[in-house]
Coordinates of C-alpha atoms in Angstrom, one line a residue:
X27 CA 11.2 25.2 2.6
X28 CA 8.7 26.3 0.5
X29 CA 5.9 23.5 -1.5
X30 CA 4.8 25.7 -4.3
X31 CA 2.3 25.6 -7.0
X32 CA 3.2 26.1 -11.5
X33 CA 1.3 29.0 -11.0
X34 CA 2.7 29.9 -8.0
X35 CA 6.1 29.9 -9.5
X36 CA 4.8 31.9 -12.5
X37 CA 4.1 34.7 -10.2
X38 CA 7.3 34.5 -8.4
X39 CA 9.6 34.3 -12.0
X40 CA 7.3 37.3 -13.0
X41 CA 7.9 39.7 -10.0
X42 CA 12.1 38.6 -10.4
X43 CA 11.2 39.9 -14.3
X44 CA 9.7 43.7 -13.0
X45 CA 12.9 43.5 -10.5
X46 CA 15.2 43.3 -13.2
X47 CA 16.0 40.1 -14.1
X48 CA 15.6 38.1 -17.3
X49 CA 14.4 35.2 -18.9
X50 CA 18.2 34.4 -20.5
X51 CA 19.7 35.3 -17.3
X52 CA 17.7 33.0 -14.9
X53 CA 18.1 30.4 -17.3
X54 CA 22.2 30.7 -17.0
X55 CA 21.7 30.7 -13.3
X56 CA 19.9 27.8 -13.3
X57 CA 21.6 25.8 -15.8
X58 CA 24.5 26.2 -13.6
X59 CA 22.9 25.7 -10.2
X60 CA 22.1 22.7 -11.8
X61 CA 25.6 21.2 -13.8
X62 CA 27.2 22.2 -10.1
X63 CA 24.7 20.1 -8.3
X64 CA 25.7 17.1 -10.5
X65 CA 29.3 18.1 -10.4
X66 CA 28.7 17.4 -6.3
X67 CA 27.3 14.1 -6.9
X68 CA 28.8 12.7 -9.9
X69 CA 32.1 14.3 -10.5
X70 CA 34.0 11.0 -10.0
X71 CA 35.8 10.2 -13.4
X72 CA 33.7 13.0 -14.9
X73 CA 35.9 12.7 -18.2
X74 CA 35.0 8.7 -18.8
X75 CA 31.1 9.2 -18.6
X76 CA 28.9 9.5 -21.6
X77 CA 25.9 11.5 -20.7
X78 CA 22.9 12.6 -22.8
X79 CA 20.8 15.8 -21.7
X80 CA 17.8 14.9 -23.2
X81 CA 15.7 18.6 -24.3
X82 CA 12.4 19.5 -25.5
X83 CA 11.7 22.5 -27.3
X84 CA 10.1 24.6 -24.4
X85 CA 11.5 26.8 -21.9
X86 CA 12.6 23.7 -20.1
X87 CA 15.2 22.9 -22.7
X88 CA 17.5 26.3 -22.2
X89 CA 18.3 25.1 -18.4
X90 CA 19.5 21.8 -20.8
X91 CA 21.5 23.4 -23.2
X92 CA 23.1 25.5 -20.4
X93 CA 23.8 22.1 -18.4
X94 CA 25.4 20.1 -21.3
X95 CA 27.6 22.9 -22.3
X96 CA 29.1 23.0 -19.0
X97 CA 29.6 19.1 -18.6
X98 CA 31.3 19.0 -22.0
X99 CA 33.7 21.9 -20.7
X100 CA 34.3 19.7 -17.7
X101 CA 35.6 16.7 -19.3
X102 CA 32.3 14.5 -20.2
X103 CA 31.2 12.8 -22.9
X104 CA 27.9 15.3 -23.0
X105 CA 25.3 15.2 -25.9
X106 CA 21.9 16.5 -26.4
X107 CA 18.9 14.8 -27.6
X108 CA 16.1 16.9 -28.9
X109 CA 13.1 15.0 -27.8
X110 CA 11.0 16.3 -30.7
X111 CA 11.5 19.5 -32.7
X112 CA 14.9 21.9 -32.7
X113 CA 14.6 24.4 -29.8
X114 CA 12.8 27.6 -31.4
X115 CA 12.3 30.1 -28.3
X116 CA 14.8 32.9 -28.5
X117 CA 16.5 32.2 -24.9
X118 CA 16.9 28.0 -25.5
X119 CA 17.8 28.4 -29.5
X120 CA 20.7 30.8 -28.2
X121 CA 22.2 28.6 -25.1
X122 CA 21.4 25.9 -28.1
X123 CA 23.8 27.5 -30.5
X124 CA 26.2 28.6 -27.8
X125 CA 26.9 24.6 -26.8
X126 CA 27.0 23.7 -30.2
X127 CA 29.7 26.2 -31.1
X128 CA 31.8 25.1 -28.6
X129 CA 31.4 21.5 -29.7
X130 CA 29.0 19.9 -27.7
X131 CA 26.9 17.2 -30.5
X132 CA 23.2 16.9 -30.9
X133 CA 20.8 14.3 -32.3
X134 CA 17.4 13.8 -32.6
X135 CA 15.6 11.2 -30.0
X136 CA 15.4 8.3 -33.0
X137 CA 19.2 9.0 -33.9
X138 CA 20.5 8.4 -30.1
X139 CA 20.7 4.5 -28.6
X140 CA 20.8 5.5 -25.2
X141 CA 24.2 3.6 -24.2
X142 CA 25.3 5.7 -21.7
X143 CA 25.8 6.6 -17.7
X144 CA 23.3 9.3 -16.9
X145 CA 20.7 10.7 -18.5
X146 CA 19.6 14.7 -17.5
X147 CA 16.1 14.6 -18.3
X148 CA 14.8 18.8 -19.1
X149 CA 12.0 17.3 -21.6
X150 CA 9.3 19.2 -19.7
X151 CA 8.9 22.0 -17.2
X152 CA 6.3 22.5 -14.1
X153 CA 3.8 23.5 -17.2
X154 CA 3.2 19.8 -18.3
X155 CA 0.0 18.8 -17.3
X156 CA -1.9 15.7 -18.6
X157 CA -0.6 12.8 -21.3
X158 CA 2.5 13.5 -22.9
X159 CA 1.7 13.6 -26.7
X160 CA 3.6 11.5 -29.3
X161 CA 7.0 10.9 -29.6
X162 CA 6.9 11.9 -25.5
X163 CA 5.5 8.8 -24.7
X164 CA 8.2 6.7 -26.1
X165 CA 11.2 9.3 -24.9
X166 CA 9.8 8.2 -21.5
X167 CA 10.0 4.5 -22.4
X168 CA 13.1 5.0 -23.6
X169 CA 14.9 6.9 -20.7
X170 CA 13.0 4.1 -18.2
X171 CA 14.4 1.3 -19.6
X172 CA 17.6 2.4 -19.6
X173 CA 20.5 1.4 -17.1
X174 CA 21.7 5.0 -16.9
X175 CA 21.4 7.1 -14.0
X176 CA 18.8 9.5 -14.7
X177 CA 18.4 13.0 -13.4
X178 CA 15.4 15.3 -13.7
X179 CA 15.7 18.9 -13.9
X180 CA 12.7 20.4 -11.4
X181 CA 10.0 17.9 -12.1
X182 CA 10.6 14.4 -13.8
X183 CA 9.2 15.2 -17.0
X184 CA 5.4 13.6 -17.6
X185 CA 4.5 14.6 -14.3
X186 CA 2.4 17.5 -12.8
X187 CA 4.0 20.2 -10.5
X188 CA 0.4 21.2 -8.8
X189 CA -0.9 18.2 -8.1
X190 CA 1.0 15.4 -8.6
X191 CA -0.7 13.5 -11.3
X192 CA 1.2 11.1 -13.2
X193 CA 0.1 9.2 -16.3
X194 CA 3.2 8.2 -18.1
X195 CA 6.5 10.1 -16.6
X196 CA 9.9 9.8 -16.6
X197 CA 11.7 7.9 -13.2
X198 CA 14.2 9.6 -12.0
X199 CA 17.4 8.7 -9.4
X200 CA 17.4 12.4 -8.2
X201 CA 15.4 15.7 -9.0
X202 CA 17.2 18.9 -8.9
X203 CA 14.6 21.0 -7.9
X204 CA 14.8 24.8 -8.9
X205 CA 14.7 27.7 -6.4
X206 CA 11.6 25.8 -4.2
X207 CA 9.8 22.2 -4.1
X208 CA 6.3 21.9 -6.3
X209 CA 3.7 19.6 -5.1
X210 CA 5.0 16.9 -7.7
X211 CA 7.9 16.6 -5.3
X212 CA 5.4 15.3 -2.1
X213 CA 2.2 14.5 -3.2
X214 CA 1.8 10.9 -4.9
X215 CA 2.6 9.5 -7.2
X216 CA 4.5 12.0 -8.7
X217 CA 6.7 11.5 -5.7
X218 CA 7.9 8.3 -6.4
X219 CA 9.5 9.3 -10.1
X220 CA 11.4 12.0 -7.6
X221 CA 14.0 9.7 -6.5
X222 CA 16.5 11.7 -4.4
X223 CA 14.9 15.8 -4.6
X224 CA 17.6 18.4 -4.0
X225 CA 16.9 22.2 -4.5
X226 CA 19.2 24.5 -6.0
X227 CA 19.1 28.4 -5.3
X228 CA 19.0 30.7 -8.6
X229 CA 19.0 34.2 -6.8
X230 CA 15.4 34.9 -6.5
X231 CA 15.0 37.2 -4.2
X232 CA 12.8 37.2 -1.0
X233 CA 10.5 39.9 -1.8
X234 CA 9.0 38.1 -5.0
X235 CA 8.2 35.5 -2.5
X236 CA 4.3 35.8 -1.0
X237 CA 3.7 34.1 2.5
X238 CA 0.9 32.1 1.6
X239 CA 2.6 28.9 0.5
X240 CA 2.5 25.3 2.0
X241 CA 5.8 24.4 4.1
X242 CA 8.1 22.0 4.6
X243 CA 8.9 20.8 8.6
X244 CA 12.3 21.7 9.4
X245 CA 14.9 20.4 12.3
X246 CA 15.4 24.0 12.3
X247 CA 12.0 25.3 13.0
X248 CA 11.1 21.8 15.5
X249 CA 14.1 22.7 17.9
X250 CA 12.8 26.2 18.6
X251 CA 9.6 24.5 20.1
X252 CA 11.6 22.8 23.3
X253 CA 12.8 25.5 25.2
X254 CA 16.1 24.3 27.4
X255 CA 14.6 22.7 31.1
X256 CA 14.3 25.0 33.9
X257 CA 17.1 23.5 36.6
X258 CA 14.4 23.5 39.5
X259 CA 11.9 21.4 37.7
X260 CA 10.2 18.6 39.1
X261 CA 8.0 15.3 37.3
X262 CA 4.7 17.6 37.3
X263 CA 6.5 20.5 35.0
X264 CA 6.8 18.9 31.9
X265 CA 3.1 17.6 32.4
X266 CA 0.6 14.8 32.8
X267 CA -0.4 12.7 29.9
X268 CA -3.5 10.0 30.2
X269 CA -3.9 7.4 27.4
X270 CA -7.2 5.9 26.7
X271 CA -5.7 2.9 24.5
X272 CA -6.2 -0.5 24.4
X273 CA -8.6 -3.5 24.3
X274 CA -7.8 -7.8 25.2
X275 CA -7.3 -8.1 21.6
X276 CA -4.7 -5.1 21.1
X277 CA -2.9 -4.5 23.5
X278 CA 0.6 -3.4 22.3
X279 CA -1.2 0.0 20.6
X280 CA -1.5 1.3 24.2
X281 CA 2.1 -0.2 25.1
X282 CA 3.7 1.1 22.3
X283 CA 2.1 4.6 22.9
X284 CA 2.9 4.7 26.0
X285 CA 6.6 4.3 25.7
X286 CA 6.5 6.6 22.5
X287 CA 5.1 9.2 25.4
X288 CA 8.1 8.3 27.9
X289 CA 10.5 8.2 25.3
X290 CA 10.1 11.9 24.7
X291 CA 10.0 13.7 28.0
X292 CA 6.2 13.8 30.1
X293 CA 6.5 13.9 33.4
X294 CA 4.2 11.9 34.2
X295 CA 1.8 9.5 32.3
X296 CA -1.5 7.5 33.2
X297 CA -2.6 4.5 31.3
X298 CA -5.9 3.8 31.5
X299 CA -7.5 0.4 29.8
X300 CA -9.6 -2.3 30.4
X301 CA -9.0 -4.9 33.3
X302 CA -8.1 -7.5 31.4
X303 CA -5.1 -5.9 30.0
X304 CA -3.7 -5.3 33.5
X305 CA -1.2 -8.5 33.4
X306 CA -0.1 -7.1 29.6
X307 CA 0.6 -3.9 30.4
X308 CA 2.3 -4.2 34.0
X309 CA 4.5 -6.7 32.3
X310 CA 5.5 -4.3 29.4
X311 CA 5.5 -0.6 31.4
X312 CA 7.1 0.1 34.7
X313 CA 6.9 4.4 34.4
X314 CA 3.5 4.8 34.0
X315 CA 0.5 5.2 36.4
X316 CA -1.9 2.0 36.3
X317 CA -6.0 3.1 36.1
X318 CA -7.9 -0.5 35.0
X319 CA -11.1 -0.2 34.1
X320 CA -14.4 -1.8 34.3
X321 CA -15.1 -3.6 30.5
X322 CA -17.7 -5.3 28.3
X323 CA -18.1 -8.8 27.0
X324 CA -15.6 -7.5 23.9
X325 CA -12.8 -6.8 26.9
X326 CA -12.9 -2.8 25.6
X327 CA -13.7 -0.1 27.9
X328 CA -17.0 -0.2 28.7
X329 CA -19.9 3.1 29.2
X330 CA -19.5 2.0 33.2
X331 CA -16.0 3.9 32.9
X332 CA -17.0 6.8 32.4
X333 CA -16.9 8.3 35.7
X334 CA -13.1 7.1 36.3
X335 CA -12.8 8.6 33.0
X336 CA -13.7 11.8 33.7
X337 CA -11.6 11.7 37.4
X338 CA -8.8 10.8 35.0
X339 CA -9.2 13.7 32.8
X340 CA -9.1 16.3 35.5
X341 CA -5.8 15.3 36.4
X342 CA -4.5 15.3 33.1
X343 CA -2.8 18.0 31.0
X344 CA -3.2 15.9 27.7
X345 CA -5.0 13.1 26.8
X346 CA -4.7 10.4 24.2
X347 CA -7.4 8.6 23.0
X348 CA -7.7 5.6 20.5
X349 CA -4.8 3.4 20.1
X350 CA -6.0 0.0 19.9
X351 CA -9.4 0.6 21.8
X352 CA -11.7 -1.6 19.6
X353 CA -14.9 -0.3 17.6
X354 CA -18.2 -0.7 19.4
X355 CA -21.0 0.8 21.0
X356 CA -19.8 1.6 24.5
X357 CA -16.2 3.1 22.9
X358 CA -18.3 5.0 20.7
X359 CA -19.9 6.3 23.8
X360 CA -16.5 7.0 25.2
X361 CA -15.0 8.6 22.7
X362 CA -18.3 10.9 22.0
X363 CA -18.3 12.2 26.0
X364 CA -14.3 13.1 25.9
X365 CA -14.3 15.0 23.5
X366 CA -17.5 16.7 24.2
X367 CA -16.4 16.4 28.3
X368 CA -12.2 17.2 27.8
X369 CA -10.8 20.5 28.9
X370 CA -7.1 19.7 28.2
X371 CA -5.6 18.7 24.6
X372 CA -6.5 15.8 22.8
X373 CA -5.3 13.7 20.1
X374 CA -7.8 11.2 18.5
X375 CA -6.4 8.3 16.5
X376 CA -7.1 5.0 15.3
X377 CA -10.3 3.4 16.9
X378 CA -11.0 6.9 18.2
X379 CA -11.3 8.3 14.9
X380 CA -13.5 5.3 14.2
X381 CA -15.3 5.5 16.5
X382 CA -17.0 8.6 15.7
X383 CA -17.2 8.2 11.9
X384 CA -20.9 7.9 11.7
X385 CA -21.2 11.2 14.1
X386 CA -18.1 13.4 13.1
X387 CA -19.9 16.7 13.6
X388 CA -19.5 16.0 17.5
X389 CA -16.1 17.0 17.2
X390 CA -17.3 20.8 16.6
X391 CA -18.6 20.6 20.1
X392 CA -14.8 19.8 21.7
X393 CA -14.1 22.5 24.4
X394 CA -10.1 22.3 23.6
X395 CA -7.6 22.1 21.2
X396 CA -8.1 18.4 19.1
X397 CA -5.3 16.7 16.8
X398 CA -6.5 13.4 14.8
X399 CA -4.3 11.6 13.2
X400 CA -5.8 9.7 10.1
X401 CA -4.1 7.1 7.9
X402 CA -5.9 7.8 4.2
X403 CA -8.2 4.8 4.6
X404 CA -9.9 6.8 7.6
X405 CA -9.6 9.9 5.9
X406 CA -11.7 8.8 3.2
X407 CA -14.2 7.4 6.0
X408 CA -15.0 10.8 7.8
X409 CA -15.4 12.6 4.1
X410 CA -17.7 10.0 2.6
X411 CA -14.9 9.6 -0.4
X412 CA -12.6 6.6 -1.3
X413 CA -9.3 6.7 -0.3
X414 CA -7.9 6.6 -3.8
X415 CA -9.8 10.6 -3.9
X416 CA -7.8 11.4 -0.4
X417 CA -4.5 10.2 -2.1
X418 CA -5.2 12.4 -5.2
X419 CA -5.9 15.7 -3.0
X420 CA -4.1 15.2 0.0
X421 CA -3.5 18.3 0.6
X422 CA -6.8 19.9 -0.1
X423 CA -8.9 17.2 1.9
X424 CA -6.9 17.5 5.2
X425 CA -6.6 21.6 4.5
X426 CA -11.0 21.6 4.2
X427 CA -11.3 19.3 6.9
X428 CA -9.2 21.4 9.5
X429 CA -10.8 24.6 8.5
X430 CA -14.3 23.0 9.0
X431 CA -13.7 21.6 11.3
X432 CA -11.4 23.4 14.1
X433 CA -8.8 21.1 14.6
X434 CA -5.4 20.1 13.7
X435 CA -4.9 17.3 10.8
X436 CA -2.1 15.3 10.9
X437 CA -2.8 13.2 7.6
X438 CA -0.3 10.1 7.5
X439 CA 1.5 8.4 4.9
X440 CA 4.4 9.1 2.8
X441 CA 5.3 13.0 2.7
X442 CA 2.5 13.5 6.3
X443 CA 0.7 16.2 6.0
X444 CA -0.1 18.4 8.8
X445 CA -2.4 21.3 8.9
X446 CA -5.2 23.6 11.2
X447 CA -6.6 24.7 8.2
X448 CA -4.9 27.6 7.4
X449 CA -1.3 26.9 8.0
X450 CA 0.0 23.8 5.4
X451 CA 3.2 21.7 6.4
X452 CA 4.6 18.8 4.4
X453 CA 7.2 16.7 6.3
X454 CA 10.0 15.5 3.8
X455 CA 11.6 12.6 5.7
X456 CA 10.9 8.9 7.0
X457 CA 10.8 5.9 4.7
X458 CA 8.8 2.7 3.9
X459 CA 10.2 0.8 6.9
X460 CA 7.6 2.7 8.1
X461 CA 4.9 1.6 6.8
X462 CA 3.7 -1.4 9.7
X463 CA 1.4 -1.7 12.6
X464 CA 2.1 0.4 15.5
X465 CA 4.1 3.2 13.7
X466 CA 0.6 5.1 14.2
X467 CA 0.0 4.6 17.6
X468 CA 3.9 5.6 18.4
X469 CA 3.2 9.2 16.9
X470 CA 0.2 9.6 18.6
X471 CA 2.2 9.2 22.0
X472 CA 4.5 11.7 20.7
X473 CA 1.8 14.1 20.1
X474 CA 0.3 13.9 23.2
X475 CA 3.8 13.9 25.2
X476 CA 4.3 17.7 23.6
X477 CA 0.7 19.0 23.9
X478 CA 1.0 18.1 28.0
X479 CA 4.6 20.0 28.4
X480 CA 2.7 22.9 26.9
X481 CA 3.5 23.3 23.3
X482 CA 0.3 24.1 21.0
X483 CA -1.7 21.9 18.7
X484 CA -0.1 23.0 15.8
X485 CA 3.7 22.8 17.1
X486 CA 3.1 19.0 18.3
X487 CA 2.0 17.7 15.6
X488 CA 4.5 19.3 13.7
X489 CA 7.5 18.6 15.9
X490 CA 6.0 14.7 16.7
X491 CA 5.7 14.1 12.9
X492 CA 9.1 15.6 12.0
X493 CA 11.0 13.7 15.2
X494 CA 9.3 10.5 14.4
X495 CA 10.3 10.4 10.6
X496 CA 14.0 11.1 11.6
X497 CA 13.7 8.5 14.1
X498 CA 12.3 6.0 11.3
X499 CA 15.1 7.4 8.9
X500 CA 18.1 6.2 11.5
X501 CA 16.4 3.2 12.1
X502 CA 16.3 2.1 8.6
X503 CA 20.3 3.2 8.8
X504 CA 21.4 1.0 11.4
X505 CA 18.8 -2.2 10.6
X506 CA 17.1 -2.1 7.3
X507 CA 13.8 -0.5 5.9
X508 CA 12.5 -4.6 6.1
X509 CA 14.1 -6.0 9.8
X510 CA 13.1 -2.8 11.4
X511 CA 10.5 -2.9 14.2
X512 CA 8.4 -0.3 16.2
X513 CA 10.3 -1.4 19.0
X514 CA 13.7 -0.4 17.2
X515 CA 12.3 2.8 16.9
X516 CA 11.2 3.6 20.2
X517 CA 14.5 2.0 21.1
X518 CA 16.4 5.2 19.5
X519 CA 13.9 7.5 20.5
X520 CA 15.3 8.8 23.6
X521 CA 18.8 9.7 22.5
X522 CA 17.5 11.3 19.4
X523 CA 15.7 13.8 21.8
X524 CA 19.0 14.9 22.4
X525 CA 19.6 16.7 18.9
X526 CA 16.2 18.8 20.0
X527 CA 17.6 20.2 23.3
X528 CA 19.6 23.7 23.7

C-alpha cells in the first residue's frame, strides 16, 4: 500500500479533478467509504448510541457532514459539533444543509457535553501542520478526556500527515484512512494517536497515481520472493550461512541468531565465536557447524582469527556479523577486514555496526551487497545526530544514508523502515512485545538465512522484517505483548514459514 505525502495527495485529488471528478463528488464517496467502515465495526445496537461527529470548517468537515447524515439514517443518535465557525466552503455548507434538513442536530463545541459512545473526529485534514489555534486546543482536550470511542477521519486531527509531528492532537481508537496511508500513520508520534488505521477506497483511479511513493511490506509481495523447493534439492541448495556473533559475556545474541537462521530454511549454517563460548553454544545448538576461535583477554574474537575468518568466509554464501560480539579494538579490526575482505552478502548489526562508528566510510569499500540493521540509538551514532533527530526523520535519514552509502537500511523500531536508497518500504505490523533484548539479533538471522538461499539485499530485508513482525504479532496472540519471550518467538517461527510457501 502506498505511504504518501499532503502534497502528494494534492497532486493525486488534482489529476482525479482534470479526469472528471469533483470536489462534491469525492467528498460523498468518501463520506460513505467512511460511515460504511464504521457501520463494519460498530453496527451493534447502532440505534442506542449517541455519537457526535465533531467538524471544522475546512474541507475536512464535508467527509463529516456526509458521515453523520448517514448514521442518523441508520438509526443513531448522530449530532454534529462545529468545532469553531459554521462550515462556509460551498461543498461542506451543502452536505451541512443536506443533514440538517433531514434532521440531523448541530451545536457549537461550548453547547455539547460530550456524553456519549463515539466521537468521529473530521476537525482537521492532512493540511494541518503546526499548533492547533484557539478553541482547537481545548476541542482536543475535550475529545481526550472523554470515555467515548473516538474515530479519526484520515489523520487524528492536530497531527501532521508529512511528517508526523504532533504537538497537541486528538487520540484516536481507529483512523479511517482515505484512499492511501500518510506518513502521520507510520512515522512517530503521530502514530501512536492512530490507534487501529484502516483505509477506505474512494474510486481514485490508478493513473493519477505516480510510482514514486514510499511502500508498505505486504504478505502479498513477501511470498512471491520464496519460490516453491526444487524436489531434488539437497542441504547445500538453499545455502551456507556463517555467523560471526558472540563474546563470554553475550552469548545468547549468537544463539538466538542462530536458530532465527534455522528456523527459516538455510541449509546449512556455521557459527563461528570465541573459545570460551564453546560449552554455551554446544549446549544451546545441535544444527549448526562449530568454528571456535582464538580470543583476547575480553573473551571476544580476537585479530589472531582472522585467517580462520577468512577460510570461513569462502565457504560461505552469507555471512552475519555482529550479534553480541563486544566493542573493542581487535572486533573493530574484524569487522573493518570483512567487510572490506567479504565476497558474499552481509548483514552488519549490533556490535558490528558499532564497531565501525568512528570509521563508517569503510563500508564504501565492501565488494558485495551489505544490509545493517540499526536500532535509532545507532542510527544517530553513524550520522553524528541524537536519536531524538533520527525519530523525527526516519524516513529521510535511513533513505540519505542508503543512497550514500550503497547499502540496504533496515532502520528498526516501531513501523521498521527498510530502504537501498531509492526504493522506501514501511512495514505496518509487530507490536511492543517486541521491544526486548534479542528481538534484533533474531532478525538479523532472518536476513542472512534469505540473502544465502539467494534472494537480494533488498527482498531479505524486506521479507525478514515483514515475517518477523507477524511472528511477533502471533506471539503477543497466544502469550501477551509482556510474558512473551524471544524464545516464544523463534518457537513459532518455523510453522509460520509455512504461510510463505507455494
Amino acid at each position: 500500500m502506498r505511504i504518501l505525502t499532503a502534497k502528494q495527495i494534492k497532486q493525486v485529488e488534482e489529476r482525479a479533478f482534470s479526469s472528471g471528478f469533483t470536489e462534491e463528488g469525492l467528498m460523498l464517496k468518501a463520506g460513505t467509504a467512511c460511515f460504511n467502515m464504521i457501520m463494519k465495526y460498530y453496527s451493534d445496537d447502532i440505534a442506542q448510541k449517541k455519537i457526535a461527529v465533531i467538524c471544522g470548517n475546512g474541507k475536512n468537515a464535508g467527509d463529516g457532514f456526509v458521515i453523520a447524515d448517514l448514521l442518523s439514517k441508520a438509526g443513531a443518535d448522530a449530532s454534529i459539533v462545529l468545532a469553531d465557525k459554521a462550515p462556509y466552503l460551498r461543498e461542506p455548507l451543502m452536505y451541512f444543509d443536506e443533514a440538517v434538513s433531514h434532521g440531523v442536530k448541530d451545536y457549537y463545541f461550548a453547547e455539547y457535553d460530550f456524553d456519549c459512545d463515539i466521537i468521529v473526529d473530521c476537525i482537521f485534514g492532512i493540511g494541518f501542520h503546526g499548533e492547533p489555534k484557539a478553541p482547537f486546543g481545548d476541542v482536543f482536550d475535550a475529545v481526550n478526556n472523554s470515555s467515548a470511542k473516538v474515530i479519526s477521519i484520515d489523520t487524528p486531527s492536530g497531527t501532521d500527515a508529512t511528517t508526523g509531528e504532533v504537538i497537541n492532537a486528538v487520540k484516536a481508537d481507529m483512523t479511517i484512512a482515505i484512499s492511501t496511508l500518510k506518513y502521520a500513520h507510520v512515522l512517530p508520534p503521530a502514530n501512536s494517536f492512530c490507534g487501529k488505521v484502516v483505509t477506505v477506497n474512494i474510486g481514485i483511479p490508478e493513473r493519477c497515481y505516480d510510482t514514486d511513493y514510499a511502500m508498505t511490506i505486504t504478505k502479498a509481495e513477501v511470498k512471491k520472493c520464496f519460490p516453491p523447493r526444487d524436489k531434488n534439492s539437497h542441504k547445500g541448495s538453499f545455502g551456507r550461512q556463517l555467523n560471526v556473533c558472540g563474546s563470554y559475556l553475550m552469548p545468547g545474541a549468537a544463539v538466538i541468531c542462530a536458530k532465527a537462521a534455522l528456523k527459516t530454511g538455510v541449509g546449512l549454517l556455521k557459527c563461528l565465536f570465541p573459545k570460551s563460548m564453546y560449552p554455551v553454544i554446544t549446549s544451546r545448538l545441535i544444527q549448526p557447524l562449530f568454528c571456535p576461535v582464538c580470543e583476547n583477554e575480553s573473551k571476544t574474537v580476537s585479530i589472531g582469527a582472522m585467517n580462520d575468518i577468512f577460510e570461513q568466509l569462502k565457504w560461505a554464501n552469507s555471512v552475519v556479523v555482529g550479534c553480541g560480539l563486544g566493542n573493542n579494538d581487535d572486533t573493530q579490526v574484524v569487522v573493518g577486514q570483512i567487510i572490506k575482505s567479504a565476497d558474499i552478502p552481509m548483514v552488519l548489526d549490533a556490535d558490528g555496526i558499532n564497531a565501525i562508528t568512528s570509521f563508517i566510510d569503510i563500508i564504501k569499500d565492501k565488494k558485495a551487497p551489505l544490509v545493517i540493521t540499526p536500532h535509532p540509538a545507532e542510527m544517530a551514532r553513524l550520522i553524528g545526530e541524537d536519536t531524538a533527530y533520527v525519530q523525527s526523520h526516519r524516513t529521510d535519514v535511513a533513505k540519505a544514508f542508503a543512497k550514500e552509502n550503497g547499502v540496504v537500511v533496515v532502520l528498526k523500531g516501531a513501523n521498521t523502515v527498510v530502504t537501498d536508497g531509492s526504493q522506501l518500504f514501511i512495514n505496518m505490523n509487530g507490536n511492543p512485545g517486541m521491544a526486548m533484548g534479542g528481538t534484533g539479533d533474531m532478525l538479523s538471522g532472518m536476513i542472512g538465512s534469505f540473502l544465502a538461499q539467494g534472494m537480494t539485499a533488498l527482498d531479505a530485508a524486506k521479507s525478514a522484517v515483514f515475517i518477523h513482525g507477524l511472528c511477533g504479532d502471533i506471539t503477543a496472540r497466544e502469550i501477551s505483548q509482556r510474558g512473551m519471550t524471544t524464545d516464544d518467538m523463534i518457537s513459532l517461527l518455523g510453522a509460520l514459514m509455512s504461510e510463505f510457501e507455494a
